[in-house]
Amino acid sequence: MATAYSLNHPSVRMYNMDIKDFSVNDITRDLGLGKGDIDVVIGGPPCQAYSTVGKRLIDDPRGKLFQEYFRMLSELRPKVFVFENVKGLLSMSGGDLIKTIVSLFRSLGYDVNTKILNAADYGAPQIRERVILAGTLLGGQFRYPAPTHYNPENGRIAGLKPYVTLGEAIGDLPELKNGSEALEYTVPPQNEYQELMRRNCRDELRDHNVPKNGEHLVRLMEALPDGGSPNDVEESLRPKSGFANTYCRLWWNKPSTTITRNLGCVSSSRCIHPRQPRPLSTREGARLQGFPDDYVFYGSRSERNLQIGNAVPTFLSLAIKESVKGYLDKYDRELTQEELLGKRGTSTEYIQTELF
C-alpha cells in the first residue's frame, strides 16, 4: 500500500515502517515539527482482535495497532483526529469496547463525536457503512458532512441526488470473458461519474482483468439473475458450501454492496458482475471505491485488490476532509479576529499526517 501511495503521490513524505518504530522524533528531525504542530491525524487501526476492555485494552498485545494510534495522539497532540473503523466496532464486547476507546481519547483532552456514515450518501456507488470518530481540542462543534445523495428506494429527497448505481459506475468498461483482460476502452464515458473516473487517464485501460474460473462456476454464474443467489438456480449448480452472501450477483441498478479484498473471488462476499459470468475486475473494484482510472496500484492482482478492498471510498474521504477543513477554518477565522485585538499569536499552517 505504501508503494502504491508513493507512486500516486510522489511529493508526499512516506514513512514505510512499522508504526511502533515511528515517533514524533522522526517528524521533528525531518520536518522540524513537534508536539502540537500537527493539525490533523487520520487513521483506522483494526480493532477485531480486541476482546478485553478497560485498562487491559492498552496492555493487550493483540491490540498493538490501537496502542500505537493512541500513542501517536499522545505524542503529536493534533488539533483534530479522525478514527475510522468497521460498523461492528459499536457492538464488540457488548458495546463496552467503543465506550472504552472514547474514554481513552477523552483522557487526552479530546472532545469526541461518534457517527456511522454510509459512503453511498456521499456519491460512492457502494453501500459501505463505517464508524467515524472525530476528536477535537479546540472546542466548538464538529459537524459531520451532510449527505449529498439519497436512496431512491426510500423516496425522493429534495436537493439531493439519487444514489450512484453500479451500472452507472462501471457500464463503460469493456466486456470480459472468463480469465480475460481488456487493455483499452471501447466506448466513451456515458455519464458524469464515468467522465470523472476517466478525466486524467491515459488511452490505455489498466487493471481490467479477471481470473479464470472452472466450467461449473461459469455455468452457475451464467444462471444467476440480477442480484441473485445460488437459491435462484437449479440445485445441480449450487455450491456444496458457502454463506448466504457468497456466490451471489450484484445489482446493475443499485449501488454495490460492500466490496472486500476478495472482490475477484466468486466464493467471497457478493462480487459477481450483474451481467457477465465472472467476478468483478480489479478496475471495477477501484471504480466502486472511487479511485480514478489513472490511479496506479502495485503488485499482484490479489495485492492490488487488497489495496482497493481495504480502502475508504474516496467520496467519503473527501466529505470528511471538508468537514475537518471547515472546523479548522472556523477556528482560524476566530483566531484571526483575536489577533486583530492583540490577544493571540500567529495562526497555524495546516499540516496533515495520515497513519495507516
mmCIF file of C-alpha atoms in Angstrom:
data_model
loop_
_atom_site.group_PDB
_atom_site.id
_atom_site.type_symbol
_atom_site.label_atom_id
_atom_site.label_comp_id
_atom_site.label_asym_id
_atom_site.label_seq_id
_atom_site.Cartn_x
_atom_site.Cartn_y
_atom_site.Cartn_z
ATOM 1 C CA MET A 1 0.000 0.000 0.000
ATOM 2 C CA ALA A 2 2.841 2.378 0.823
ATOM 3 C CA THR A 3 4.394 1.746 -2.596
ATOM 4 C CA ALA A 4 1.119 2.455 -4.390
ATOM 5 C CA TYR A 5 0.577 5.619 -2.370
ATOM 6 C CA SER A 6 4.053 6.883 -3.211
ATOM 7 C CA LEU A 7 3.567 6.111 -6.901
ATOM 8 C CA ASN A 8 0.450 8.285 -6.961
ATOM 9 C CA HIS A 9 1.666 10.969 -4.549
ATOM 10 C CA PRO A 10 5.424 11.283 -5.156
ATOM 11 C CA SER A 11 5.697 14.642 -3.375
ATOM 12 C CA VAL A 12 4.344 13.282 -0.074
ATOM 13 C CA ARG A 13 6.866 12.090 2.510
ATOM 14 C CA MET A 14 6.107 8.430 3.190
ATOM 15 C CA TYR A 15 7.350 6.574 6.264
ATOM 16 C CA ASN A 16 7.113 2.936 5.204
ATOM 17 C CA MET A 17 7.901 1.350 8.542
ATOM 18 C CA ASP A 18 6.379 -0.448 11.492
ATOM 19 C CA ILE A 19 4.307 2.133 13.377
ATOM 20 C CA LYS A 20 5.890 1.052 16.671
ATOM 21 C CA ASP A 21 9.231 2.293 15.337
ATOM 22 C CA PHE A 22 7.797 5.693 14.374
ATOM 23 C CA SER A 23 7.557 8.654 16.729
ATOM 24 C CA VAL A 24 7.292 12.426 16.894
ATOM 25 C CA ASN A 25 11.104 12.469 16.848
ATOM 26 C CA ASP A 26 11.060 11.401 13.180
ATOM 27 C CA ILE A 27 8.831 14.322 12.246
ATOM 28 C CA THR A 28 10.895 16.734 14.319
ATOM 29 C CA ARG A 29 14.103 15.534 12.656
ATOM 30 C CA ASP A 30 12.740 15.611 9.101
ATOM 31 C CA LEU A 31 10.210 18.445 9.164
ATOM 32 C CA GLY A 32 11.077 20.499 12.212
ATOM 33 C CA LEU A 33 7.661 19.888 13.757
ATOM 34 C CA GLY A 34 6.977 18.941 17.331
ATOM 35 C CA LYS A 35 4.158 18.251 19.732
ATOM 36 C CA GLY A 36 1.118 20.377 18.943
ATOM 37 C CA ASP A 37 2.325 21.451 15.476
ATOM 38 C CA ILE A 38 0.302 18.861 13.554
ATOM 39 C CA ASP A 39 -3.269 19.850 12.747
ATOM 40 C CA VAL A 40 -4.827 16.529 11.673
ATOM 41 C CA VAL A 41 -4.133 12.842 12.271
ATOM 42 C CA ILE A 42 -6.182 10.270 10.346
ATOM 43 C CA GLY A 43 -6.099 6.532 10.936
ATOM 44 C CA GLY A 44 -8.045 3.309 11.020
ATOM 45 C CA PRO A 45 -6.328 0.740 13.253
ATOM 46 C CA PRO A 46 -8.037 -2.672 13.170
ATOM 47 C CA CYS A 47 -9.975 -3.497 16.315
ATOM 48 C CA GLN A 48 -11.173 -7.018 15.523
ATOM 49 C CA ALA A 49 -8.567 -8.541 17.860
ATOM 50 C CA TYR A 50 -9.951 -6.908 20.979
ATOM 51 C CA SER A 51 -11.868 -8.995 23.457
ATOM 52 C CA THR A 52 -10.959 -7.119 26.627
ATOM 53 C CA VAL A 53 -11.878 -3.648 27.854
ATOM 54 C CA GLY A 54 -10.684 -1.086 30.319
ATOM 55 C CA LYS A 55 -7.004 -0.825 31.158
ATOM 56 C CA ARG A 56 -6.389 -4.270 29.677
ATOM 57 C CA LEU A 57 -7.200 -2.839 26.222
ATOM 58 C CA ILE A 58 -3.942 -0.890 26.183
ATOM 59 C CA ASP A 59 -1.970 -3.840 27.596
ATOM 60 C CA ASP A 60 -3.410 -6.450 25.222
ATOM 61 C CA PRO A 61 -0.617 -7.489 22.781
ATOM 62 C CA ARG A 62 -3.282 -8.170 20.127
ATOM 63 C CA GLY A 63 -4.126 -4.503 20.177
ATOM 64 C CA LYS A 64 -0.738 -3.126 19.228
ATOM 65 C CA LEU A 65 -2.035 -1.072 16.329
ATOM 66 C CA PHE A 66 -4.570 0.650 18.527
ATOM 67 C CA GLN A 67 -1.903 1.201 21.168
ATOM 68 C CA GLU A 68 0.264 2.919 18.578
ATOM 69 C CA TYR A 69 -2.595 5.133 17.391
ATOM 70 C CA PHE A 70 -3.232 6.170 20.980
ATOM 71 C CA ARG A 71 0.490 6.756 21.489
ATOM 72 C CA MET A 72 0.767 8.926 18.387
ATOM 73 C CA LEU A 73 -2.128 11.080 19.554
ATOM 74 C CA SER A 74 -0.350 11.468 22.885
ATOM 75 C CA GLU A 75 2.938 12.442 21.209
ATOM 76 C CA LEU A 76 1.598 14.641 18.409
ATOM 77 C CA ARG A 77 -1.401 16.276 20.131
ATOM 78 C CA PRO A 78 -3.116 17.162 16.816
ATOM 79 C CA LYS A 79 -5.937 19.693 16.883
ATOM 80 C CA VAL A 80 -8.216 17.143 15.208
ATOM 81 C CA PHE A 81 -8.076 13.388 14.747
ATOM 82 C CA VAL A 82 -10.286 11.125 12.652
ATOM 83 C CA PHE A 83 -10.588 7.457 13.614
ATOM 84 C CA GLU A 84 -12.262 5.183 11.040
ATOM 85 C CA ASN A 85 -13.408 1.641 11.693
ATOM 86 C CA VAL A 86 -15.952 -1.026 10.822
ATOM 87 C CA LYS A 87 -19.566 -0.592 11.916
ATOM 88 C CA GLY A 88 -19.260 -3.730 14.019
ATOM 89 C CA LEU A 89 -16.960 -1.846 16.389
ATOM 90 C CA LEU A 90 -20.070 -0.485 18.096
ATOM 91 C CA SER A 91 -21.254 -3.946 19.144
ATOM 92 C CA MET A 92 -17.920 -5.546 20.051
ATOM 93 C CA SER A 93 -17.744 -6.718 23.664
ATOM 94 C CA GLY A 94 -21.403 -5.834 24.076
ATOM 95 C CA GLY A 95 -20.732 -2.165 23.296
ATOM 96 C CA ASP A 96 -18.114 -1.806 26.032
ATOM 97 C CA LEU A 97 -15.208 -1.571 23.595
ATOM 98 C CA ILE A 98 -16.356 1.637 21.907
ATOM 99 C CA LYS A 99 -17.057 3.193 25.315
ATOM 100 C CA THR A 100 -13.520 2.346 26.388
ATOM 101 C CA ILE A 101 -11.997 3.750 23.192
ATOM 102 C CA VAL A 102 -13.913 7.020 23.553
ATOM 103 C CA SER A 103 -12.914 7.218 27.216
ATOM 104 C CA LEU A 104 -9.248 6.772 26.323
ATOM 105 C CA PHE A 105 -9.381 9.549 23.723
ATOM 106 C CA ARG A 106 -11.154 11.830 26.173
ATOM 107 C CA SER A 107 -8.423 11.156 28.733
ATOM 108 C CA LEU A 108 -6.119 13.062 26.375
ATOM 109 C CA GLY A 109 -8.425 16.069 26.485
ATOM 110 C CA TYR A 110 -10.323 15.494 23.239
ATOM 111 C CA ASP A 111 -13.990 16.168 22.672
ATOM 112 C CA VAL A 112 -15.085 13.024 20.827
ATOM 113 C CA ASN A 113 -18.013 12.586 18.439
ATOM 114 C CA THR A 114 -19.127 9.234 17.010
ATOM 115 C CA LYS A 115 -21.272 8.646 13.930
ATOM 116 C CA ILE A 116 -21.955 5.969 11.317
ATOM 117 C CA LEU A 117 -21.529 7.287 7.772
ATOM 118 C CA ASN A 118 -22.579 5.483 4.595
ATOM 119 C CA ALA A 119 -20.314 6.087 1.588
ATOM 120 C CA ALA A 120 -23.316 5.917 -0.777
ATOM 121 C CA ASP A 121 -24.716 9.048 0.882
ATOM 122 C CA TYR A 122 -21.729 10.983 -0.469
ATOM 123 C CA GLY A 123 -21.660 9.786 -4.076
ATOM 124 C CA ALA A 124 -19.877 6.437 -3.856
ATOM 125 C CA PRO A 125 -21.569 3.667 -5.903
ATOM 126 C CA GLN A 126 -21.320 1.363 -2.902
ATOM 127 C CA ILE A 127 -23.193 0.728 0.342
ATOM 128 C CA ARG A 128 -20.362 0.905 2.848
ATOM 129 C CA GLU A 129 -21.060 1.963 6.427
ATOM 130 C CA ARG A 130 -18.187 2.992 8.673
ATOM 131 C CA VAL A 131 -17.867 4.302 12.212
ATOM 132 C CA ILE A 132 -16.170 7.699 12.214
ATOM 133 C CA LEU A 133 -14.845 9.097 15.475
ATOM 134 C CA ALA A 134 -13.806 12.743 15.330
ATOM 135 C CA GLY A 135 -11.806 14.191 18.212
ATOM 136 C CA THR A 136 -11.089 17.903 18.679
ATOM 137 C CA LEU A 137 -9.054 20.016 21.086
ATOM 138 C CA LEU A 138 -10.230 23.458 20.031
ATOM 139 C CA GLY A 139 -13.755 23.447 21.415
ATOM 140 C CA GLY A 140 -16.852 24.302 19.423
ATOM 141 C CA GLN A 141 -18.968 21.832 17.483
ATOM 142 C CA PHE A 142 -17.555 19.455 14.893
ATOM 143 C CA ARG A 143 -20.094 18.935 12.125
ATOM 144 C CA TYR A 144 -20.138 15.698 10.158
ATOM 145 C CA PRO A 145 -20.679 16.098 6.407
ATOM 146 C CA ALA A 146 -24.273 16.396 5.230
ATOM 147 C CA PRO A 147 -25.355 13.745 2.693
ATOM 148 C CA THR A 148 -25.314 14.695 -0.970
ATOM 149 C CA HIS A 149 -27.189 11.591 -2.215
ATOM 150 C CA TYR A 150 -30.238 9.594 -1.177
ATOM 151 C CA ASN A 151 -31.602 6.082 -1.578
ATOM 152 C CA PRO A 152 -34.390 6.310 -4.201
ATOM 153 C CA GLU A 153 -35.989 3.181 -2.739
ATOM 154 C CA ASN A 154 -36.908 5.279 0.299
ATOM 155 C CA GLY A 155 -38.418 8.136 -1.687
ATOM 156 C CA ARG A 156 -37.057 11.317 -3.217
ATOM 157 C CA ILE A 157 -35.266 13.912 -1.085
ATOM 158 C CA ALA A 158 -35.251 17.447 -2.479
ATOM 159 C CA GLY A 159 -31.827 18.935 -3.059
ATOM 160 C CA LEU A 160 -30.038 15.576 -3.098
ATOM 161 C CA LYS A 161 -29.041 13.286 -5.956
ATOM 162 C CA PRO A 162 -30.102 9.625 -6.150
ATOM 163 C CA TYR A 163 -27.511 7.004 -5.276
ATOM 164 C CA VAL A 164 -24.944 6.248 -7.983
ATOM 165 C CA THR A 165 -25.591 2.720 -9.222
ATOM 166 C CA LEU A 166 -23.081 0.027 -10.094
ATOM 167 C CA GLY A 167 -24.144 0.225 -13.738
ATOM 168 C CA GLU A 168 -23.534 3.973 -13.795
ATOM 169 C CA ALA A 169 -20.102 3.446 -12.258
ATOM 170 C CA ILE A 170 -18.723 0.674 -14.490
ATOM 171 C CA GLY A 171 -21.032 0.500 -17.517
ATOM 172 C CA ASP A 172 -18.457 1.953 -19.926
ATOM 173 C CA LEU A 173 -15.818 -0.700 -19.192
ATOM 174 C CA PRO A 174 -15.363 -3.406 -21.855
ATOM 175 C CA GLU A 175 -16.967 -6.820 -21.503
ATOM 176 C CA LEU A 176 -14.678 -9.522 -20.156
ATOM 177 C CA LYS A 177 -14.814 -13.253 -20.686
ATOM 178 C CA ASN A 178 -13.626 -15.835 -18.186
ATOM 179 C CA GLY A 179 -9.927 -15.257 -17.439
ATOM 180 C CA SER A 180 -9.563 -12.395 -19.921
ATOM 181 C CA GLU A 181 -8.247 -8.827 -19.929
ATOM 182 C CA ALA A 182 -9.094 -5.593 -21.772
ATOM 183 C CA LEU A 183 -6.374 -3.013 -22.428
ATOM 184 C CA GLU A 184 -8.367 -0.159 -23.965
ATOM 185 C CA TYR A 185 -11.765 1.491 -23.783
ATOM 186 C CA THR A 186 -14.335 0.705 -26.455
ATOM 187 C CA VAL A 187 -16.923 3.418 -25.743
ATOM 188 C CA PRO A 188 -16.747 6.998 -24.455
ATOM 189 C CA PRO A 189 -17.937 7.901 -20.940
ATOM 190 C CA GLN A 190 -21.723 7.702 -20.655
ATOM 191 C CA ASN A 191 -22.341 9.855 -17.579
ATOM 192 C CA GLU A 192 -20.824 12.285 -15.090
ATOM 193 C CA TYR A 193 -19.346 9.573 -12.851
ATOM 194 C CA GLN A 194 -17.573 7.820 -15.721
ATOM 195 C CA GLU A 195 -16.260 11.149 -17.007
ATOM 196 C CA LEU A 196 -14.825 11.871 -13.572
ATOM 197 C CA MET A 197 -13.157 8.461 -13.375
ATOM 198 C CA ARG A 198 -11.594 8.870 -16.831
ATOM 199 C CA ARG A 199 -10.753 12.564 -16.646
ATOM 200 C CA ASN A 200 -6.983 12.259 -16.299
ATOM 201 C CA CYS A 201 -6.361 8.726 -17.533
ATOM 202 C CA ARG A 202 -4.186 7.762 -20.461
ATOM 203 C CA ASP A 203 -5.543 5.978 -23.500
ATOM 204 C CA GLU A 204 -4.782 2.517 -22.137
ATOM 205 C CA LEU A 205 -7.036 0.817 -19.628
ATOM 206 C CA ARG A 206 -5.298 -0.569 -16.540
ATOM 207 C CA ASP A 207 -6.218 -3.498 -14.293
ATOM 208 C CA HIS A 208 -9.368 -4.563 -16.143
ATOM 209 C CA ASN A 209 -8.808 -8.297 -15.840
ATOM 210 C CA VAL A 210 -10.313 -11.301 -14.071
ATOM 211 C CA PRO A 211 -9.047 -14.756 -13.048
ATOM 212 C CA LYS A 212 -10.081 -17.919 -14.868
ATOM 213 C CA ASN A 213 -12.781 -19.986 -13.143
ATOM 214 C CA GLY A 214 -13.807 -23.594 -13.723
ATOM 215 C CA GLU A 215 -16.644 -24.520 -16.059
ATOM 216 C CA HIS A 216 -19.035 -25.414 -13.237
ATOM 217 C CA LEU A 217 -18.610 -21.970 -11.634
ATOM 218 C CA VAL A 218 -19.105 -20.285 -15.004
ATOM 219 C CA ARG A 219 -22.370 -22.188 -15.524
ATOM 220 C CA LEU A 220 -23.501 -21.147 -12.047
ATOM 221 C CA MET A 221 -22.731 -17.507 -12.780
ATOM 222 C CA GLU A 222 -24.491 -17.674 -16.138
ATOM 223 C CA ALA A 223 -27.638 -18.961 -14.414
ATOM 224 C CA LEU A 224 -27.735 -16.292 -11.708
ATOM 225 C CA PRO A 225 -30.281 -13.482 -12.256
ATOM 226 C CA ASP A 226 -29.516 -9.847 -11.486
ATOM 227 C CA GLY A 227 -28.876 -9.688 -7.738
ATOM 228 C CA GLY A 228 -29.423 -13.444 -7.498
ATOM 229 C CA SER A 229 -28.025 -16.086 -5.165
ATOM 230 C CA PRO A 230 -27.468 -19.860 -5.551
ATOM 231 C CA ASN A 231 -31.007 -20.364 -4.242
ATOM 232 C CA ASP A 232 -32.240 -18.902 -7.541
ATOM 233 C CA VAL A 233 -30.660 -21.600 -9.720
ATOM 234 C CA GLU A 234 -31.230 -25.322 -10.139
ATOM 235 C CA GLU A 235 -29.860 -27.475 -7.350
ATOM 236 C CA SER A 236 -27.252 -29.213 -9.506
ATOM 237 C CA LEU A 237 -25.438 -25.871 -9.986
ATOM 238 C CA ARG A 238 -25.442 -24.841 -6.345
ATOM 239 C CA PRO A 239 -22.140 -24.887 -4.417
ATOM 240 C CA LYS A 240 -21.777 -27.526 -1.728
ATOM 241 C CA SER A 241 -20.760 -24.914 0.851
ATOM 242 C CA GLY A 242 -20.715 -21.179 1.403
ATOM 243 C CA PHE A 243 -22.544 -18.443 3.244
ATOM 244 C CA ALA A 244 -25.778 -16.682 2.309
ATOM 245 C CA ASN A 245 -23.984 -13.798 0.597
ATOM 246 C CA THR A 246 -21.387 -15.855 -1.312
ATOM 247 C CA TYR A 247 -21.621 -16.904 -4.978
ATOM 248 C CA CYS A 248 -24.078 -14.009 -5.465
ATOM 249 C CA ARG A 249 -24.582 -11.484 -8.259
ATOM 250 C CA LEU A 250 -24.580 -7.759 -7.675
ATOM 251 C CA TRP A 251 -27.397 -5.499 -8.921
ATOM 252 C CA TRP A 252 -26.943 -3.357 -12.020
ATOM 253 C CA ASN A 253 -29.359 -0.620 -10.967
ATOM 254 C CA LYS A 254 -28.282 -0.362 -7.329
ATOM 255 C CA PRO A 255 -25.054 0.599 -5.598
ATOM 256 C CA SER A 256 -22.692 -2.266 -4.920
ATOM 257 C CA THR A 257 -22.728 -3.926 -1.553
ATOM 258 C CA THR A 258 -19.530 -3.512 0.476
ATOM 259 C CA ILE A 259 -16.623 -4.860 -1.539
ATOM 260 C CA THR A 260 -13.707 -6.597 0.124
ATOM 261 C CA ARG A 261 -10.125 -7.561 -0.662
ATOM 262 C CA ASN A 262 -11.566 -10.749 -2.223
ATOM 263 C CA LEU A 263 -13.571 -8.858 -4.838
ATOM 264 C CA GLY A 264 -12.177 -11.117 -7.573
ATOM 265 C CA CYS A 265 -13.106 -14.375 -5.834
ATOM 266 C CA VAL A 266 -16.525 -15.830 -6.728
ATOM 267 C CA SER A 267 -16.831 -17.620 -3.377
ATOM 268 C CA SER A 268 -16.337 -14.384 -1.470
ATOM 269 C CA SER A 269 -18.994 -11.899 -0.369
ATOM 270 C CA ARG A 270 -21.330 -10.803 -3.195
ATOM 271 C CA CYS A 271 -18.978 -9.796 -6.025
ATOM 272 C CA ILE A 272 -20.246 -11.363 -9.280
ATOM 273 C CA HIS A 273 -20.803 -8.958 -12.171
ATOM 274 C CA PRO A 274 -24.536 -8.315 -12.735
ATOM 275 C CA ARG A 275 -24.452 -9.030 -16.479
ATOM 276 C CA GLN A 276 -21.367 -11.155 -17.142
ATOM 277 C CA PRO A 277 -20.454 -14.627 -15.757
ATOM 278 C CA ARG A 278 -17.387 -13.522 -13.820
ATOM 279 C CA PRO A 279 -16.348 -11.703 -10.649
ATOM 280 C CA LEU A 280 -15.504 -8.016 -10.605
ATOM 281 C CA SER A 281 -12.280 -6.939 -12.238
ATOM 282 C CA THR A 282 -9.650 -5.029 -10.296
ATOM 283 C CA ARG A 283 -10.551 -1.835 -12.185
ATOM 284 C CA GLU A 284 -14.252 -2.289 -11.481
ATOM 285 C CA GLY A 285 -13.481 -2.671 -7.793
ATOM 286 C CA ALA A 286 -11.432 0.519 -7.972
ATOM 287 C CA ARG A 287 -14.321 2.340 -9.671
ATOM 288 C CA LEU A 288 -16.695 1.275 -6.882
ATOM 289 C CA GLN A 289 -14.264 2.688 -4.314
ATOM 290 C CA GLY A 290 -13.963 5.933 -6.265
ATOM 291 C CA PHE A 291 -10.364 5.518 -7.451
ATOM 292 C CA PRO A 292 -9.947 7.252 -10.827
ATOM 293 C CA ASP A 293 -8.730 5.166 -13.733
ATOM 294 C CA ASP A 294 -5.284 6.796 -13.691
ATOM 295 C CA TYR A 295 -4.649 5.638 -10.123
ATOM 296 C CA VAL A 296 -1.766 3.160 -10.099
ATOM 297 C CA PHE A 297 -1.927 0.040 -7.928
ATOM 298 C CA TYR A 298 1.103 -2.095 -7.161
ATOM 299 C CA GLY A 299 1.852 -5.822 -7.012
ATOM 300 C CA SER A 300 -0.056 -8.942 -7.991
ATOM 301 C CA ARG A 301 -3.791 -8.996 -8.679
ATOM 302 C CA SER A 302 -4.514 -10.118 -5.126
ATOM 303 C CA GLU A 303 -2.257 -7.391 -3.713
ATOM 304 C CA ARG A 304 -3.953 -4.758 -5.843
ATOM 305 C CA ASN A 305 -7.387 -5.988 -4.790
ATOM 306 C CA LEU A 306 -6.231 -5.770 -1.173
ATOM 307 C CA GLN A 307 -5.245 -2.120 -1.688
ATOM 308 C CA ILE A 308 -8.714 -1.464 -3.118
ATOM 309 C CA GLY A 309 -10.864 -3.509 -0.767
ATOM 310 C CA ASN A 310 -9.253 -2.154 2.405
ATOM 311 C CA ALA A 311 -9.575 1.489 1.366
ATOM 312 C CA VAL A 312 -12.099 4.070 2.464
ATOM 313 C CA PRO A 313 -14.148 5.192 -0.579
ATOM 314 C CA THR A 314 -12.679 8.413 -1.880
ATOM 315 C CA PHE A 315 -16.025 10.234 -1.905
ATOM 316 C CA LEU A 316 -16.492 9.577 1.812
ATOM 317 C CA SER A 317 -12.887 10.611 2.498
ATOM 318 C CA LEU A 318 -13.396 13.886 0.645
ATOM 319 C CA ALA A 319 -16.606 14.611 2.537
ATOM 320 C CA ILE A 320 -14.873 14.059 5.884
ATOM 321 C CA LYS A 321 -11.934 16.170 4.730
ATOM 322 C CA GLU A 322 -14.280 19.082 4.005
ATOM 323 C CA SER A 323 -15.802 18.798 7.483
ATOM 324 C CA VAL A 324 -12.369 18.848 9.108
ATOM 325 C CA LYS A 325 -11.296 21.768 6.933
ATOM 326 C CA GLY A 326 -14.479 23.654 7.819
ATOM 327 C CA TYR A 327 -13.853 23.111 11.514
ATOM 328 C CA LEU A 328 -10.243 24.313 11.283
ATOM 329 C CA ASP A 329 -11.183 27.257 9.051
ATOM 330 C CA LYS A 330 -13.713 28.385 11.666
ATOM 331 C CA TYR A 331 -11.041 28.194 14.338
ATOM 332 C CA ASP A 332 -8.603 30.076 12.095
ATOM 333 C CA ARG A 333 -11.145 32.854 11.480
ATOM 334 C CA GLU A 334 -11.776 33.214 15.207
ATOM 335 C CA LEU A 335 -8.035 33.206 15.856
ATOM 336 C CA THR A 336 -7.509 35.952 13.269
ATOM 337 C CA GLN A 337 -10.154 38.117 14.936
ATOM 338 C CA GLU A 338 -8.356 37.704 18.250
ATOM 339 C CA GLU A 339 -5.050 38.565 16.593
ATOM 340 C CA LEU A 340 -6.532 41.845 15.397
ATOM 341 C CA LEU A 341 -7.322 42.597 19.018
ATOM 342 C CA GLY A 342 -3.785 41.675 20.033
ATOM 343 C CA LYS A 343 -4.823 38.649 22.073
ATOM 344 C CA ARG A 344 -3.106 35.800 20.278
ATOM 345 C CA GLY A 345 -0.034 34.987 18.206
ATOM 346 C CA THR A 346 0.192 33.946 14.597
ATOM 347 C CA SER A 347 -2.115 31.383 13.046
ATOM 348 C CA THR A 348 -1.010 27.841 12.287
ATOM 349 C CA GLU A 349 -0.457 26.361 8.839
ATOM 350 C CA TYR A 350 -2.489 23.199 8.314
ATOM 351 C CA ILE A 351 -0.426 20.028 8.199
ATOM 352 C CA GLN A 352 -1.961 16.586 7.806
ATOM 353 C CA THR A 353 -0.445 13.302 8.888
ATOM 354 C CA GLU A 354 -2.090 10.005 7.903
ATOM 355 C CA LEU A 355 -1.406 6.922 9.993
ATOM 356 C CA PHE A 356 -2.058 3.552 8.320
#
